XYZ file of C-alpha atoms in Angstrom:
403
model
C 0.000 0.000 0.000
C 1.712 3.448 -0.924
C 1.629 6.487 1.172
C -1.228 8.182 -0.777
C -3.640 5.292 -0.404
C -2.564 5.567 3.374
C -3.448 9.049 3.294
C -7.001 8.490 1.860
C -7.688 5.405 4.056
C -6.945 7.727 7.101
C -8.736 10.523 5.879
C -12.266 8.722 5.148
C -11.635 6.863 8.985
C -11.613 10.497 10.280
C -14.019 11.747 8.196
C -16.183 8.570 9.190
C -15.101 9.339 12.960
C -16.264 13.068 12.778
C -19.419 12.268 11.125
C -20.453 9.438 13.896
C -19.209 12.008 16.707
C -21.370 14.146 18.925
C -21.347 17.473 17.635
C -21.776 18.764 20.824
C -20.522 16.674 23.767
C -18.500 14.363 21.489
C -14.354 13.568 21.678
C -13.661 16.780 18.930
C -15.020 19.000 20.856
C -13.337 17.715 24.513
C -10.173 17.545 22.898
C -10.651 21.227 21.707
C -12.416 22.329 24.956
C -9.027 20.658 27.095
C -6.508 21.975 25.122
C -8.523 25.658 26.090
C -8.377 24.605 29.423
C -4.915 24.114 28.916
C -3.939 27.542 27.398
C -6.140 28.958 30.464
C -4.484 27.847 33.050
C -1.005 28.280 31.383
C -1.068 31.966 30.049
C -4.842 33.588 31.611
C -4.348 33.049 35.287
C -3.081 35.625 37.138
C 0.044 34.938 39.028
C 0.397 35.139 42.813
C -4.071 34.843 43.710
C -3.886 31.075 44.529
C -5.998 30.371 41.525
C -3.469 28.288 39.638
C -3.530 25.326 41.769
C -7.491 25.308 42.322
C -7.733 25.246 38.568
C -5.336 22.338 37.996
C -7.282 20.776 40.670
C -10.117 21.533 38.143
C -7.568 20.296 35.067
C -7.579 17.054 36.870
C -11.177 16.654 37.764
C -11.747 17.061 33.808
C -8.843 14.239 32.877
C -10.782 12.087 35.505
C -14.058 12.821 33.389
C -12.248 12.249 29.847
C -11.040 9.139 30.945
C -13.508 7.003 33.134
C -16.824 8.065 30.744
C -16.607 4.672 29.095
C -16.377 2.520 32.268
C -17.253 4.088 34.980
C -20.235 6.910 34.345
C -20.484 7.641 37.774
C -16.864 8.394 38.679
C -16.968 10.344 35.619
C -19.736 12.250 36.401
C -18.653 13.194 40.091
C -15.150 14.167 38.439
C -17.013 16.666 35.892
C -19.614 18.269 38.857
C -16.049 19.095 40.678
C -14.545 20.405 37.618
C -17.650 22.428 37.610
C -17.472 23.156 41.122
C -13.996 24.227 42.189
C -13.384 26.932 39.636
C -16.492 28.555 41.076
C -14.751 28.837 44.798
C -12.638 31.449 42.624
C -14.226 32.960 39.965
C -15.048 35.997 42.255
C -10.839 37.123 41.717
C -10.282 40.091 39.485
C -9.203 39.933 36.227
C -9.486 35.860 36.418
C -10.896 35.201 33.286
C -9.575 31.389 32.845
C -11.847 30.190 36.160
C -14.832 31.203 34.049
C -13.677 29.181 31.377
C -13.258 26.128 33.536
C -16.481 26.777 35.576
C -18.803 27.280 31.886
C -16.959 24.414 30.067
C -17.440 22.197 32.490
C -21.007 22.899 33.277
C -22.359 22.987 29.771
C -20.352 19.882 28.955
C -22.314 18.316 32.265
C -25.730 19.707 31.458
C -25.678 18.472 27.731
C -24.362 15.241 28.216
C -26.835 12.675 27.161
C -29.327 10.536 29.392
C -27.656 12.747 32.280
C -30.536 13.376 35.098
C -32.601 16.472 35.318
C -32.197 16.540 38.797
C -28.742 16.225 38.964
C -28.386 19.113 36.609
C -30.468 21.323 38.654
C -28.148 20.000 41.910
C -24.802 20.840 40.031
C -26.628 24.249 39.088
C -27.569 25.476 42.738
C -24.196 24.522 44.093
C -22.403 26.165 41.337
C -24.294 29.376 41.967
C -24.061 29.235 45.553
C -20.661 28.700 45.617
C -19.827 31.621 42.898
C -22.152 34.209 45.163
C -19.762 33.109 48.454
C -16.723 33.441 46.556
C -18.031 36.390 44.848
C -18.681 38.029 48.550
C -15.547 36.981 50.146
C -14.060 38.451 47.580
C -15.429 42.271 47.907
C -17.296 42.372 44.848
C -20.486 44.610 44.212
C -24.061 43.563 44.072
C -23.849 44.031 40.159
C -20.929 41.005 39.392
C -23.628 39.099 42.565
C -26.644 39.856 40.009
C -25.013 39.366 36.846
C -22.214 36.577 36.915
C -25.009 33.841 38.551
C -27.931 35.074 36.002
C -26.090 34.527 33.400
C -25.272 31.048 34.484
C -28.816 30.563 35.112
C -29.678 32.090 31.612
C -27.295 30.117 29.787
C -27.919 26.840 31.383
C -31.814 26.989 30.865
C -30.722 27.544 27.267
C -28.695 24.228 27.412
C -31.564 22.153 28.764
C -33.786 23.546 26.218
C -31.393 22.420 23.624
C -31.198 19.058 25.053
C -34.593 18.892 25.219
C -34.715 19.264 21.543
C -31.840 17.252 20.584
C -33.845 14.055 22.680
C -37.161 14.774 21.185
C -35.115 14.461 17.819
C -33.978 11.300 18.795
C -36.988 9.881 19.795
C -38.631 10.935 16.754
C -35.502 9.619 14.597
C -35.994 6.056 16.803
C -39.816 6.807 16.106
C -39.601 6.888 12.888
C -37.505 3.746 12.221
C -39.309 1.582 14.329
C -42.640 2.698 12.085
C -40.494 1.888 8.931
C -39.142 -1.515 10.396
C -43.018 -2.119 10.947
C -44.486 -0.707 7.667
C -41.686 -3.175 6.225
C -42.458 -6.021 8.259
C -46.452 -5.203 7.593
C -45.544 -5.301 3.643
C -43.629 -8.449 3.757
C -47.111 -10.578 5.843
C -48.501 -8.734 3.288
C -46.697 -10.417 0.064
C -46.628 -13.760 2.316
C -50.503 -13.574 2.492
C -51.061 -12.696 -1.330
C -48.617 -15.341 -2.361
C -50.375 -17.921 -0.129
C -53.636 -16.702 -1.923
C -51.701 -17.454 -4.973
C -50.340 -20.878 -4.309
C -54.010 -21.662 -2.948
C -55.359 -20.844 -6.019
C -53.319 -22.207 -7.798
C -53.221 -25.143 -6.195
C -57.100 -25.604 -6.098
C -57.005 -24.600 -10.243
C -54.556 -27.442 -10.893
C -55.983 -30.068 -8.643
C -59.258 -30.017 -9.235
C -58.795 -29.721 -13.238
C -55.644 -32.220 -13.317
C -57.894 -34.615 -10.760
C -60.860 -34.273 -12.629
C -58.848 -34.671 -16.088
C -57.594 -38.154 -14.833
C -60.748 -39.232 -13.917
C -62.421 -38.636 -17.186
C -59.399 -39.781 -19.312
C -58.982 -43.968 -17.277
C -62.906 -43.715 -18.010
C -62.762 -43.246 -21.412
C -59.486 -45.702 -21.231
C -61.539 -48.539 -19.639
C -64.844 -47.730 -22.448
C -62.226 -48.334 -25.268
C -60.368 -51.068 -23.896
C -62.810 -53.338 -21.680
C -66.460 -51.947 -23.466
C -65.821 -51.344 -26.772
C -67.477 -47.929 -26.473
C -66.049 -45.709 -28.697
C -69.052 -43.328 -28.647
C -68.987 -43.113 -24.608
C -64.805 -42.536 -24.893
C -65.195 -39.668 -27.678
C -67.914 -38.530 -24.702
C -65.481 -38.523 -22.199
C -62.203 -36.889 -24.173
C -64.558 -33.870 -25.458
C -65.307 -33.599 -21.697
C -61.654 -33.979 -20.456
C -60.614 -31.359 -23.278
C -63.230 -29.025 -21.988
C -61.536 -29.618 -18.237
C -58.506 -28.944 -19.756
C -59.522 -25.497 -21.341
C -61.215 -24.496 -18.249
C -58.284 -25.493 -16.019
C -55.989 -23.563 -18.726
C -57.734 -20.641 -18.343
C -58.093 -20.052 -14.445
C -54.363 -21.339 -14.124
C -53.474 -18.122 -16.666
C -55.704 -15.644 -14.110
C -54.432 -17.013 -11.303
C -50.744 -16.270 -12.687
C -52.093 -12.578 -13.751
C -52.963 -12.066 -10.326
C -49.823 -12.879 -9.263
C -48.275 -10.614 -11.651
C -50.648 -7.782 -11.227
C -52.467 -5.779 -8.578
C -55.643 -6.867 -8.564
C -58.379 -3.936 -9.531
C -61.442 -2.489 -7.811
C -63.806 -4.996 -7.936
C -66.353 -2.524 -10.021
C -63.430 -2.127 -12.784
C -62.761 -5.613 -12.725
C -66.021 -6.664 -13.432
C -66.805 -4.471 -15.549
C -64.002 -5.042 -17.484
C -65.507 -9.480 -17.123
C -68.637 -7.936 -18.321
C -67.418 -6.537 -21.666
C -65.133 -9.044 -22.204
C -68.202 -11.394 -22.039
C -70.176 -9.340 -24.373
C -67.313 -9.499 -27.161
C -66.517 -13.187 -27.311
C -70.040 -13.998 -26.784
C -72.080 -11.753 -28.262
C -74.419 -11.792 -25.326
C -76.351 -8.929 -23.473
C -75.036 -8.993 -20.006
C -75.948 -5.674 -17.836
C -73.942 -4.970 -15.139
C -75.283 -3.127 -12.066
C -73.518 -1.646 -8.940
C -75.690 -0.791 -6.050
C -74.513 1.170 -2.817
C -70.938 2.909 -2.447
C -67.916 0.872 -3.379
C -65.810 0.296 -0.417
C -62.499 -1.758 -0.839
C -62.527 -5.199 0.403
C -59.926 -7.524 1.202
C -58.352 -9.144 -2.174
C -58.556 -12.729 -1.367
C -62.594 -11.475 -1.038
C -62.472 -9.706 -4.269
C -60.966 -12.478 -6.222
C -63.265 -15.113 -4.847
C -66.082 -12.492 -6.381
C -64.441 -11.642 -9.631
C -63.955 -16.073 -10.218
C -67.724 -16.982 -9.227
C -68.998 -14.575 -11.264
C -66.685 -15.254 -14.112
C -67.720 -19.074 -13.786
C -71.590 -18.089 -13.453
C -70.905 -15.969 -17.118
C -69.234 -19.111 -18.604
C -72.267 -21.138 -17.131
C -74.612 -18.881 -18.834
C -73.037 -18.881 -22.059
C -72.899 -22.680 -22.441
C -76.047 -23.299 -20.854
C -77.827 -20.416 -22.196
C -76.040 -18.612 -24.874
C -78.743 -16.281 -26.552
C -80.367 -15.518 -22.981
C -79.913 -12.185 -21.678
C -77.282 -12.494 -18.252
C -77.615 -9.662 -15.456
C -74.587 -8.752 -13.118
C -75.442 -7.111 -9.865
C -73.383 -5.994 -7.062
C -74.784 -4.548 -3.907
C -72.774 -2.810 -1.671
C -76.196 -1.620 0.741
C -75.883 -3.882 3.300
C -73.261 -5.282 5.882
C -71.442 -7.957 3.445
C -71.248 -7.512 -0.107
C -73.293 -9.626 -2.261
C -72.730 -10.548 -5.930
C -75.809 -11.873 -7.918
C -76.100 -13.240 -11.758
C -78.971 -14.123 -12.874
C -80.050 -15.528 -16.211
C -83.404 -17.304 -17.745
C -83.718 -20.887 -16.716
C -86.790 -22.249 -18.183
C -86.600 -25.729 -17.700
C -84.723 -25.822 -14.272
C -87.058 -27.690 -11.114
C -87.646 -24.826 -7.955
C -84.223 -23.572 -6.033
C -81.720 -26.590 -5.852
C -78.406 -25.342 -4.861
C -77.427 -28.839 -3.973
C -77.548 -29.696 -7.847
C -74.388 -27.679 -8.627
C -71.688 -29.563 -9.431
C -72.899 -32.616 -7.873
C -71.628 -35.283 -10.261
C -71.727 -36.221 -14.149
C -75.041 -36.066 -15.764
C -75.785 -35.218 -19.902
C -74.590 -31.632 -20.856
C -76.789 -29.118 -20.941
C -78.978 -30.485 -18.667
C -78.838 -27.262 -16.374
C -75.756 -24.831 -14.848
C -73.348 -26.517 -13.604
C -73.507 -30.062 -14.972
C -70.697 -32.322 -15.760
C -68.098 -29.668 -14.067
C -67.426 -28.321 -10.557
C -66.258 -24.765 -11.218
C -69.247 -23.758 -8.998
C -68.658 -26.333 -5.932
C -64.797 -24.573 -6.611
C -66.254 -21.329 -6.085
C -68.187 -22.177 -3.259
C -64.865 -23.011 -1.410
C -62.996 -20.262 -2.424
C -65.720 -18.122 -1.331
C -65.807 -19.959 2.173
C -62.558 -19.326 2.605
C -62.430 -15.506 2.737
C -65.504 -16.374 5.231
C -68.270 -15.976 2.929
C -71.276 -18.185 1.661
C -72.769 -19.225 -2.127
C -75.742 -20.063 -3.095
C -77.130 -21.309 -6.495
C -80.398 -22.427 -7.955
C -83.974 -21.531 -9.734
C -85.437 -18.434 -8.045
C -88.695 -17.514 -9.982
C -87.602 -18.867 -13.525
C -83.756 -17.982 -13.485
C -80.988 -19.438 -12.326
C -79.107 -17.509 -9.821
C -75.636 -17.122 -7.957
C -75.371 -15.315 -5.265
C -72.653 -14.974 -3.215
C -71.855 -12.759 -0.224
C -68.400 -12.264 1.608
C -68.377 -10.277 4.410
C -66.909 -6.490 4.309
């Protein structure tokens, strides 16, 4: 390593040191503050008073402080108070500047020294004063230097609490402020744990119940070919597996979008369902919002946005010229989602004919498929309920979750 790099790794240590350092009470400004002290008592104190030796009394008192802060607060402390103290006994002396350099550095430096008690501040204060007024007395002076020299001390040192004051509000607000971004961070990361665990539920309940179903329908239509000979019943079951297969396609691609992507305001999303809807199927679906929007939690607003997106694919196999009405109602407690569509030939309000087992297609919502029963769970989950049947010649879905 040359000298120059030397240089430059010294330099940023210092820098890095002066930066970390208490501008105020810190190791810069003791070392300036003793070497003052230093110059004081060398060249400022008058010769032949008996001042010299009380101030190197004082000089020592403040090496005491420098060097027992770290390990042992209270010696330090005591060593500062009498470094505080003593110069007082003779600040009363004419022309004796260099004791009122002692007696204010020390004092200041006591006073703003962090987590120091109040009332050992006040303590150091009174005794301070008290013994400046005797000293000032025994020493002949007039009432002005008795007025002036302990209001100023007074003065100044209410100014130094009021600075500390402000300088540990500021830190409580700085430790404040971190501990409210530690938590914002630590609220955003349950946050992404929760939506990915929606995710992989989803997911997982996509791929399962397609990839189950999708086995089940495929070693059917092996066992019609192979054992049965039915080649009709097989063709049956592979148009039926290809439709799982579609359907499982497409949720598996929203549930990855959703993952990708924040999901929208319910109204927005669907709405945007609704058209969609309309263009591949040129059906008339209305869409109706009742009551003021109010955000919901988005594992609840996905469970909505996927049983009403099943109900529309319902409708448009089961009934794909019939009109298909959207409806979301935001009047009451929970939210409720209802689509309804004509029904003619569906028996009174069944809901436990959705999704309950194979039957011939097209022989009402629901049949041969389980993306309803899916729904159902999904929507119990979030802690909500769906129901679906005839209600006065239309087949209705209606499912609440709560708000």
């Amino acid at each position: 390593m040359t000298l120059g790099e030397r240089l430059r790794r010294v330099t940023r240590r210092g820098v890095r040191l002066l930066r970390a350092d208490d501008p105020e009470t810190g190791w810069l400004v003791r070392i300036v503050l003793s070497a003052l002290l230093v110059w004081a008592l060398l060249y400022l104190t008058p010769a032949g008073t008996g001042v010299r030796p009380v101030l190197a009394a004082g000089l020592a008192c403040w090496a005491v402080f420098l060097v027992a802060d770290r390990r042992w607060p209270r010696l330090a402390r005591g060593g500062l108070a009498l470094a505080a103290l003593l110069p007082a006994t003779v600040a009363g002396v004419p022309d004796n500047a260099s004791a009122l350099i002692y007696l204010y550095g020390a004092l200041f430096t006591f006073v703003l020294l962090p987590r120091m008690p109040l009332r050992a501040i006040l303590a150091l204060t009174g005794g301070v004063v008290a013994v400046l007024l005797t000293g000032l007395w025994l020493a002949g002076r007039g009432p002005t230097a008795m007025l002036t020299q302990p209001a100023l001390i007074v003065i100044l040192v209410l100014f130094s609490l009021h600075r500390r004051e402000y300088r540990l509000r500021a830190e409580q607000t700085a430790l404040l402020l971190e501990q409210t971004s530690r938590t914002q961070q630590a609220q955003a990361r349950a946050a992404a744990l929760d939506e990915r665990t929606r995710i992989a539920r989803e997911l997982h309940d996509v791929l399962a119940h397609s990839l189950g179903a999708l086995g089940v329908q495929l070693e059917v239509a092996e066992a019609q070919l192979t054992e049965q000979g039915d080649v009709a019943g097989a063709a049956e079951r592979i148009r039926r597996a290809r439709r799982l297969a579609s359907d499982g396609l497409v949720e598996a691609r929203s549930a990855v979008a959703a993952l990708r992507t924040d999901v929208p305001p319910l109204p927005r999303a669907l709405g945007d369902l609704v058209a969609g809807h309309r263009a591949d199927h040129a059906a008339t679906v209305t869409l109706r919002t009742e009551g003021k929007p109010r955000g919901l939690p988005s594992g609840a607003e996905v469970s909505l946005l996927r049983t009403a997106r099943e109900a529309l694919t319902n409708a448009a196999r089961h009934a794909p010229a019939a009109p298909v009405t959207v409806a979301l109602d935001y009047r009451r407690a929970a939210v409720r989602l209802t689509v309804d569509n004509p029904a003619p030939d569906l028996p009174e309000s069944r809901p436990d004919l959705v999704g309950s087992g194979p039957g011939p297609t097209g022989s009402r919502p629901g049949a041969g498929g389980h993306g309803l029963t899916g729904a159902r769970e999904r929507i119990a989950l979030v802690g909500g309920t769906l129901e679906a049947g005839v209600v006065d010649g239309a087949w209705r879905v209606t499912a609440e979750v709560p708000a």
